[in-house]
């Protein structure tokens, strides 16, 4: 039996492939340009769900999307600039702020409540670094090895005890 005569059409996705904001804005603008160029070929109105829409309504909606999209792009640019300014200011002022914090800690080291008012705390004793710990462990191992070698070595034999001194002779009476 022959296969039914089926026509295959390539589906075209009406949405842009890349969803970056600039691509979305460009796609919206392309729709406006297409509506404007081909207005005479489009129906005067068409149903979308339960609402009747005109091409002019679509252009108005697209222009609103472009306006809000551009506002977002500007806000993102402003945010990027503000973040860069904040980082530069913090980098420039960091040495002085660090020095001030150290002075406050030194002044109020014995008063944790006052340090807390500044959002600071007394420094904790420094922890040993991995290198210091490794050196310490190596030294301890070498000491143990030396002590065990010393204990395992035969002890020198003590010299024979000297004969007890002779008892003084008793005088004969």
Coordinates of C-alpha atoms in Angstrom, one line a residue:
X1 CA 0.0 0.0 0.0
X2 CA 1.5 3.4 -0.9
X3 CA 2.3 5.9 1.8
X4 CA -0.2 8.6 2.2
X5 CA 0.7 11.9 0.5
X6 CA 1.9 14.0 3.4
X7 CA 3.6 17.4 3.0
X8 CA 6.2 18.2 5.6
X9 CA 6.7 21.8 6.4
X10 CA 9.6 23.1 8.4
X11 CA 8.3 24.8 11.5
X12 CA 9.6 28.3 12.1
X13 CA 10.0 29.5 15.6
X14 CA 8.6 33.0 15.8
X15 CA 10.7 33.7 18.9
X16 CA 14.3 34.7 18.7
X17 CA 16.9 31.9 19.4
X18 CA 18.9 34.0 21.8
X19 CA 17.0 35.5 24.7
X20 CA 19.4 38.3 25.5
X21 CA 17.7 41.6 26.1
X22 CA 19.2 43.3 23.1
X23 CA 18.0 40.4 20.9
X24 CA 14.5 40.6 22.3
X25 CA 14.4 44.4 21.7
X26 CA 15.6 43.9 18.2
X27 CA 13.0 41.2 17.5
X28 CA 10.2 43.6 18.9
X29 CA 11.5 46.4 16.7
X30 CA 11.6 44.0 13.6
X31 CA 7.9 43.2 14.3
X32 CA 7.0 46.9 14.4
X33 CA 8.9 47.5 11.2
X34 CA 7.1 44.6 9.5
X35 CA 3.7 45.8 10.7
X36 CA 4.4 49.3 9.4
X37 CA 5.8 48.1 6.1
X38 CA 3.0 45.6 5.4
X39 CA 0.0 47.4 7.1
X40 CA -2.1 47.2 4.0
X41 CA -1.7 43.4 3.8
X42 CA -2.7 42.8 7.4
X43 CA -6.3 42.3 8.6
X44 CA -7.9 45.3 10.2
X45 CA -8.4 43.3 13.4
X46 CA -8.0 39.7 14.5
X47 CA -9.0 37.7 17.6
X48 CA -6.4 36.8 20.2
X49 CA -8.1 34.6 22.8
X50 CA -11.3 36.5 23.8
X51 CA -9.9 39.9 22.7
X52 CA -10.0 41.5 19.3
X53 CA -6.7 43.2 18.5
X54 CA -5.6 45.5 15.7
X55 CA -2.1 45.8 14.2
X56 CA -1.9 49.3 15.8
X57 CA -2.6 47.7 19.3
X58 CA 0.2 45.3 18.6
X59 CA 2.6 48.2 17.7
X60 CA 1.6 50.0 20.9
X61 CA 2.3 46.9 23.0
X62 CA 5.7 46.3 21.3
X63 CA 6.7 49.9 21.8
X64 CA 5.8 49.6 25.5
X65 CA 8.0 46.4 25.7
X66 CA 10.9 48.3 23.9
X67 CA 10.6 51.2 26.3
X68 CA 10.7 49.0 29.4
X69 CA 13.5 46.9 27.9
X70 CA 15.6 50.0 27.2
X71 CA 15.0 51.2 30.8
X72 CA 16.3 47.8 32.0
X73 CA 19.4 48.1 29.8
X74 CA 20.0 51.6 31.1
X75 CA 19.5 50.5 34.7
X76 CA 21.9 47.6 34.2
X77 CA 24.5 50.0 32.8
X78 CA 23.9 52.3 35.8
X79 CA 24.2 49.4 38.2
X80 CA 27.5 48.3 36.5
X81 CA 28.9 51.8 36.8
X82 CA 27.8 52.1 40.4
X83 CA 29.4 48.7 41.3
X84 CA 32.6 49.8 39.6
X85 CA 32.6 53.1 41.5
X86 CA 31.9 51.3 44.8
X87 CA 34.8 48.9 44.3
X88 CA 37.2 51.7 43.4
X89 CA 36.2 53.7 46.4
X90 CA 36.6 50.7 48.7
X91 CA 40.0 49.9 47.3
X92 CA 41.1 53.5 47.7
X93 CA 39.9 53.8 51.3
X94 CA 40.7 50.3 52.5
X95 CA 44.2 51.1 54.0
X96 CA 42.9 54.0 56.1
X97 CA 39.9 52.1 57.3
X98 CA 42.0 49.0 58.2
X99 CA 44.4 51.3 60.2
X100 CA 41.5 52.9 62.0
X101 CA 40.0 49.5 62.9
X102 CA 43.4 48.4 64.3
X103 CA 43.7 51.5 66.4
X104 CA 40.2 50.9 67.8
X105 CA 41.0 47.3 68.6
X106 CA 44.3 48.3 70.3
X107 CA 42.5 51.0 72.4
X108 CA 39.7 48.8 73.5
X109 CA 41.2 45.3 73.5
X110 CA 40.2 44.7 77.1
X111 CA 36.6 46.0 76.6
X112 CA 34.7 43.7 74.3
X113 CA 31.5 45.6 74.8
X114 CA 33.0 48.8 73.4
X115 CA 34.5 46.8 70.5
X116 CA 31.1 45.4 69.8
X117 CA 29.7 49.0 69.5
X118 CA 32.1 49.3 66.5
X119 CA 31.1 45.9 65.1
X120 CA 34.6 44.6 66.0
X121 CA 35.9 41.8 68.1
X122 CA 39.2 41.2 69.8
X123 CA 41.5 39.2 67.6
X124 CA 41.8 35.5 68.2
X125 CA 45.2 33.9 68.8
X126 CA 46.7 33.0 65.4
X127 CA 46.4 29.5 64.3
X128 CA 49.5 27.6 63.3
X129 CA 50.0 27.4 59.6
X130 CA 50.2 24.0 57.8
X131 CA 53.9 24.5 57.3
X132 CA 54.6 25.2 61.0
X133 CA 52.5 22.2 62.0
X134 CA 54.4 20.0 59.5
X135 CA 57.7 21.2 60.8
X136 CA 56.7 20.6 64.3
X137 CA 55.5 17.1 63.5
X138 CA 58.7 16.3 61.7
X139 CA 60.8 17.5 64.7
X140 CA 58.7 15.4 67.1
X141 CA 59.1 12.3 64.9
X142 CA 62.8 12.9 64.8
X143 CA 63.0 13.2 68.6
X144 CA 60.9 10.0 69.1
X145 CA 63.2 8.2 66.7
X146 CA 66.3 9.4 68.4
X147 CA 64.9 8.5 71.9
X148 CA 63.8 5.0 70.7
X149 CA 67.2 4.4 69.1
X150 CA 68.9 5.4 72.3
X151 CA 66.7 3.1 74.4
X152 CA 67.2 0.2 72.0
X153 CA 71.0 0.5 72.2
X154 CA 72.5 -1.8 74.8
X155 CA 73.4 0.1 77.8
X156 CA 77.1 -0.1 78.7
X157 CA 77.7 -2.7 81.4
X158 CA 78.4 -1.1 84.7
X159 CA 81.9 -1.7 86.0
X160 CA 82.1 -4.5 88.5
X161 CA 81.5 -3.2 91.9
X162 CA 84.5 -2.6 93.8
X163 CA 85.2 -4.9 96.6
X164 CA 83.8 -3.6 99.8
X165 CA 86.4 -2.0 101.9
X166 CA 87.9 -4.4 104.2
X167 CA 86.5 -4.2 107.6
X168 CA 89.0 -2.9 110.1
X169 CA 90.6 -5.6 112.0
X170 CA 89.4 -5.9 115.5
X171 CA 92.0 -5.3 118.0
X172 CA 92.6 -8.2 120.1
X173 CA 92.2 -7.5 123.7

